[in-house]
CSV table of C-alpha atoms in Angstrom, one decimal:
chain,number,residue,atom,x,y,z
A,3,UNK,CA,-13.7,4.9,-14.3
A,4,UNK,CA,-13.4,3.9,-17.9
A,5,UNK,CA,-15.3,0.7,-18.9
A,6,UNK,CA,-14.2,-1.6,-21.7
A,7,UNK,CA,-16.8,-3.5,-23.6
A,8,UNK,CA,-15.3,-6.4,-25.5
A,9,UNK,CA,-17.1,-8.6,-28.0
A,10,UNK,CA,-17.8,-11.4,-28.7
A,11,UNK,CA,-17.4,-13.2,-25.4
A,12,UNK,CA,-16.7,-16.4,-27.3
A,13,UNK,CA,-15.9,-17.3,-30.8
A,14,UNK,CA,-15.5,-20.5,-32.8
A,15,UNK,CA,-13.5,-20.5,-36.0
A,16,UNK,CA,-11.6,-22.8,-38.3
A,17,UNK,CA,-7.9,-23.0,-38.9
A,18,UNK,CA,-7.0,-20.5,-41.6
A,19,UNK,CA,-10.0,-18.2,-40.8
A,20,UNK,CA,-9.7,-14.5,-40.2
A,21,UNK,CA,-10.8,-13.7,-36.7
A,22,UNK,CA,-11.8,-10.2,-35.4
A,23,UNK,CA,-12.5,-9.1,-31.8
A,24,UNK,CA,-13.7,-5.6,-30.9
A,25,UNK,CA,-13.3,-3.5,-27.8
A,26,UNK,CA,-15.1,-0.3,-27.1
A,27,UNK,CA,-14.1,2.2,-24.4
A,28,UNK,CA,-16.7,4.3,-22.5
A,29,UNK,CA,-14.7,7.4,-23.3
A,30,UNK,CA,-11.9,8.6,-25.5
A,31,UNK,CA,-8.6,6.8,-24.6
A,32,UNK,CA,-6.6,7.9,-27.6
A,33,UNK,CA,-4.4,4.8,-28.5
A,34,UNK,CA,-3.9,3.7,-24.9
A,35,UNK,CA,-5.1,0.2,-25.6
A,36,UNK,CA,-3.3,-3.2,-25.4
A,37,UNK,CA,-4.2,-6.7,-26.3
A,38,UNK,CA,-3.2,-9.8,-24.4
A,39,UNK,CA,-3.4,-13.6,-25.0
A,40,UNK,CA,-4.0,-16.0,-22.1
A,41,UNK,CA,-3.7,-19.7,-22.5
A,42,UNK,CA,-5.3,-22.0,-19.8
A,43,UNK,CA,-3.3,-22.1,-16.6
A,44,UNK,CA,-0.8,-19.5,-17.9
A,45,UNK,CA,-0.2,-15.8,-17.3
A,46,UNK,CA,-1.4,-13.3,-19.9
A,47,UNK,CA,1.0,-12.3,-22.7
A,48,UNK,CA,1.2,-8.9,-24.2
A,49,UNK,CA,0.6,-9.1,-28.0
A,50,UNK,CA,-0.3,-5.6,-29.2
A,51,UNK,CA,0.5,-2.3,-27.4
A,52,UNK,CA,-0.7,1.2,-28.1
A,53,UNK,CA,-3.5,-0.1,-30.2
A,54,UNK,CA,-1.5,-1.2,-33.2
A,55,UNK,CA,2.1,-2.0,-32.3
A,56,UNK,CA,3.2,-5.6,-32.4
A,57,UNK,CA,5.2,-6.7,-29.3
A,58,UNK,CA,8.6,-8.2,-30.1
A,59,UNK,CA,8.5,-11.8,-31.1
A,60,UNK,CA,4.7,-11.9,-31.7
A,61,UNK,CA,3.8,-13.4,-35.1
A,62,UNK,CA,2.7,-10.9,-37.8
A,63,UNK,CA,-0.7,-12.6,-38.2
A,64,UNK,CA,-1.7,-10.7,-35.1
A,65,UNK,CA,-2.7,-7.0,-35.6
A,66,UNK,CA,-4.6,-4.2,-34.0
A,67,UNK,CA,-6.2,-1.0,-35.0
A,68,UNK,CA,-8.3,1.8,-33.8
A,69,UNK,CA,-8.2,5.0,-31.7
A,70,UNK,CA,-10.5,7.0,-29.5
A,71,UNK,CA,-13.2,4.6,-28.3
A,72,UNK,CA,-13.3,1.8,-30.9
A,73,UNK,CA,-10.6,-0.8,-31.4
A,74,UNK,CA,-10.2,-4.0,-33.3
A,75,UNK,CA,-7.9,-7.0,-32.9
A,76,UNK,CA,-7.4,-9.4,-35.8
A,77,UNK,CA,-5.8,-12.7,-36.4
A,78,UNK,CA,-5.3,-12.9,-40.2
A,79,UNK,CA,-5.1,-16.7,-40.4
A,80,UNK,CA,-6.0,-18.7,-37.3
A,81,UNK,CA,-3.6,-21.3,-36.2
A,82,UNK,CA,-4.2,-24.1,-33.7
A,83,UNK,CA,-1.8,-22.6,-31.2
A,84,UNK,CA,-3.9,-19.4,-31.1
A,85,UNK,CA,-6.6,-21.1,-29.0
A,86,UNK,CA,-6.8,-18.9,-25.9
A,87,UNK,CA,-8.7,-16.1,-24.3
A,88,UNK,CA,-7.9,-12.6,-25.5
A,89,UNK,CA,-8.3,-9.4,-23.5
A,90,UNK,CA,-8.2,-5.8,-24.3
A,91,UNK,CA,-6.8,-3.4,-21.7
A,92,UNK,CA,-6.9,0.4,-21.4
A,93,UNK,CA,-4.6,2.5,-19.4
A,94,UNK,CA,-5.8,5.9,-18.3
A,95,UNK,CA,-3.5,6.7,-15.5
A,96,UNK,CA,-3.8,5.9,-12.8
A,97,UNK,CA,-6.3,3.2,-13.6
A,98,UNK,CA,-6.1,0.1,-15.7
A,99,UNK,CA,-9.2,-1.8,-16.8
A,100,UNK,CA,-9.6,-5.0,-18.9
A,101,UNK,CA,-12.3,-6.1,-21.2
A,102,UNK,CA,-14.3,-9.1,-20.3
A,103,UNK,CA,-12.3,-11.4,-22.5
A,104,UNK,CA,-13.0,-13.4,-25.7
A,105,UNK,CA,-12.6,-17.1,-25.6
A,106,UNK,CA,-11.5,-18.4,-29.0
A,107,UNK,CA,-12.1,-22.0,-29.9
A,108,UNK,CA,-11.3,-24.1,-33.0
A,109,UNK,CA,-14.4,-25.2,-35.0
B,12,UNK,CA,15.9,-13.3,-18.9
B,13,UNK,CA,13.2,-11.4,-17.1
B,14,UNK,CA,11.6,-13.4,-14.3
B,15,UNK,CA,8.9,-12.6,-11.9
B,16,UNK,CA,8.1,-15.2,-9.2
B,17,UNK,CA,5.2,-14.8,-6.9
B,18,UNK,CA,4.8,-16.5,-3.5
B,19,UNK,CA,2.8,-16.2,-0.3
B,20,UNK,CA,-0.6,-17.4,-1.5
B,21,UNK,CA,-2.7,-19.9,0.4
B,22,UNK,CA,-5.9,-20.5,2.3
B,23,UNK,CA,-7.0,-17.9,4.7
B,24,UNK,CA,-10.2,-17.3,6.6
B,25,UNK,CA,-12.5,-14.3,5.9
B,26,UNK,CA,-11.2,-11.3,7.8
B,27,UNK,CA,-7.7,-12.7,7.8
B,28,UNK,CA,-4.4,-11.3,6.3
B,29,UNK,CA,-1.9,-12.5,3.8
B,30,UNK,CA,1.3,-11.0,2.4
B,31,UNK,CA,2.3,-11.8,-1.2
B,32,UNK,CA,5.8,-11.4,-2.6
B,33,UNK,CA,7.1,-11.1,-6.1
B,34,UNK,CA,10.8,-11.7,-6.7
B,35,UNK,CA,12.2,-10.0,-9.8
B,36,UNK,CA,15.3,-10.9,-11.7
B,37,UNK,CA,16.9,-10.4,-15.2
B,38,UNK,CA,16.3,-6.6,-15.3
B,39,UNK,CA,16.9,-3.5,-13.3
B,40,UNK,CA,14.0,-3.7,-10.9
B,41,UNK,CA,14.4,-0.2,-9.5
B,42,UNK,CA,13.8,1.3,-12.9
B,43,UNK,CA,10.4,-0.2,-13.5
B,44,UNK,CA,6.9,0.5,-12.3
B,45,UNK,CA,5.0,-2.6,-11.1
B,46,UNK,CA,1.5,-3.8,-10.7
B,47,UNK,CA,-0.6,-6.5,-9.1
B,48,UNK,CA,-3.4,-8.0,-11.2
B,49,UNK,CA,-5.8,-10.8,-10.1
B,50,UNK,CA,-8.1,-13.3,-11.7
B,51,UNK,CA,-10.9,-15.0,-9.9
B,52,UNK,CA,-11.5,-18.7,-10.8
B,53,UNK,CA,-13.0,-18.8,-14.3
B,54,UNK,CA,-13.2,-15.1,-14.5
B,55,UNK,CA,-11.4,-12.2,-16.3
B,56,UNK,CA,-8.5,-10.0,-15.3
B,57,UNK,CA,-8.8,-7.3,-12.7
B,58,UNK,CA,-6.1,-4.7,-12.0
B,59,UNK,CA,-5.4,-4.4,-8.2
B,60,UNK,CA,-2.6,-1.9,-7.6
B,61,UNK,CA,0.3,0.1,-9.1
B,62,UNK,CA,3.5,1.3,-7.6
B,63,UNK,CA,6.0,3.6,-9.3
B,64,UNK,CA,9.7,2.7,-9.6
B,65,UNK,CA,10.7,4.6,-6.5
B,66,UNK,CA,7.6,3.6,-4.5
B,67,UNK,CA,6.5,7.3,-4.2
B,68,UNK,CA,3.3,6.9,-6.2
B,69,UNK,CA,0.7,4.2,-5.5
B,70,UNK,CA,-2.7,3.5,-6.8
B,71,UNK,CA,-5.4,1.0,-5.9
B,72,UNK,CA,-8.6,-0.4,-7.4
B,73,UNK,CA,-11.7,0.8,-5.5
B,74,UNK,CA,-12.4,-2.9,-4.6
B,75,UNK,CA,-9.2,-3.2,-2.5
B,76,UNK,CA,-8.6,0.4,-1.3
B,77,UNK,CA,-8.1,0.6,2.4
B,78,UNK,CA,-7.5,-3.1,2.8
B,79,UNK,CA,-4.5,-3.8,0.6
B,80,UNK,CA,-1.1,-2.2,0.6
B,81,UNK,CA,1.5,-2.4,-2.2
B,82,UNK,CA,5.1,-1.8,-1.4
B,83,UNK,CA,8.5,-2.6,-2.9
B,84,UNK,CA,12.1,-3.1,-1.7
B,85,UNK,CA,14.4,-2.2,-4.6
B,86,UNK,CA,17.5,-3.4,-2.7
B,87,UNK,CA,15.9,-6.8,-2.6
B,88,UNK,CA,14.4,-6.7,-6.1
B,89,UNK,CA,11.0,-7.5,-4.5
B,90,UNK,CA,7.4,-6.4,-4.8
B,91,UNK,CA,4.8,-7.0,-2.0
B,92,UNK,CA,1.1,-6.9,-1.5
B,93,UNK,CA,-0.2,-6.9,2.1
B,94,UNK,CA,-3.8,-8.0,2.1
B,95,UNK,CA,-5.9,-7.4,5.2
B,96,UNK,CA,-9.6,-7.9,6.0
B,97,UNK,CA,-9.8,-10.5,3.2
B,98,UNK,CA,-13.2,-11.4,1.8
B,99,UNK,CA,-14.4,-14.4,-0.2
B,100,UNK,CA,-14.5,-12.2,-3.3
B,101,UNK,CA,-10.7,-11.7,-3.0
B,102,UNK,CA,-10.2,-15.4,-3.9
B,103,UNK,CA,-8.1,-15.3,-7.1
B,104,UNK,CA,-4.8,-16.0,-8.7
B,105,UNK,CA,-2.6,-12.9,-8.1
B,106,UNK,CA,-0.1,-11.9,-10.7
B,107,UNK,CA,2.7,-9.4,-10.4
B,108,UNK,CA,3.3,-7.6,-13.7
B,109,UNK,CA,6.0,-5.2,-14.9
B,110,UNK,CA,5.0,-1.9,-16.7
B,111,UNK,CA,7.2,-1.3,-19.8
B,112,UNK,CA,5.8,2.2,-20.2
B,113,UNK,CA,2.4,3.8,-19.9
B,114,UNK,CA,0.2,1.0,-19.0
B,115,UNK,CA,1.8,-1.8,-21.0
B,116,UNK,CA,2.2,-4.9,-18.8
B,117,UNK,CA,5.1,-6.6,-20.7
B,118,UNK,CA,6.1,-9.3,-18.2
B,119,UNK,CA,4.0,-11.3,-15.8
B,120,UNK,CA,4.7,-13.8,-13.1
B,121,UNK,CA,3.1,-17.3,-13.0
B,122,UNK,CA,0.7,-16.2,-10.3
B,123,UNK,CA,-0.1,-17.3,-6.7
B,124,UNK,CA,-3.5,-18.5,-5.6
B,125,UNK,CA,-5.2,-16.9,-2.7
B,126,UNK,CA,-8.3,-18.7,-1.4
B,127,UNK,CA,-10.5,-16.9,1.2
B,128,UNK,CA,-12.8,-19.4,2.8
B,129,UNK,CA,-13.9,-20.7,6.3
């Protein structure tokens, strides 16, 4: 099974900061990598699909990049409403695996 | 508007069984692959099972293989998860999630809590 290593596990940043989260796959997954945002008590929400494509309606301050085994998720200017836990997710049919999550807090 | 509404969660003893349901609306259910994903309290997300749009192809995580059964009824726009031989480590919020394509989970339900405890 493909393992996903996400870092950091938690992150504290100020409003307006640039925030970066990384995800590393245990083997080449091409661009089969998605990013989700989960706020407390809520279901996850798809933000970025296929490594770099912004889901409809998601603000442009969110972006993703990478291919193969190394991927990056970026918030260009952190907003208070971005406080959440972020997960990467790979899909290598038939299995899906998630990263451990990054809890993002406001400093 | 796409809606997924899970039900059927609750408290069950170890070794017991539970059947979860997910009612879909706002899209052509029979055209989409579906999944169950769970989240233990305070923990991360874990994919549980996948079913193709017709129901002909099914996959499970190793942690539930042989104990859980995914199914769907396209006439009723419903997805199911039959959970048998439940263990304490199955305690989690269970979400149903739609696959847009590939492995992109584009819509999720609000989740239903399953607690396995004596």
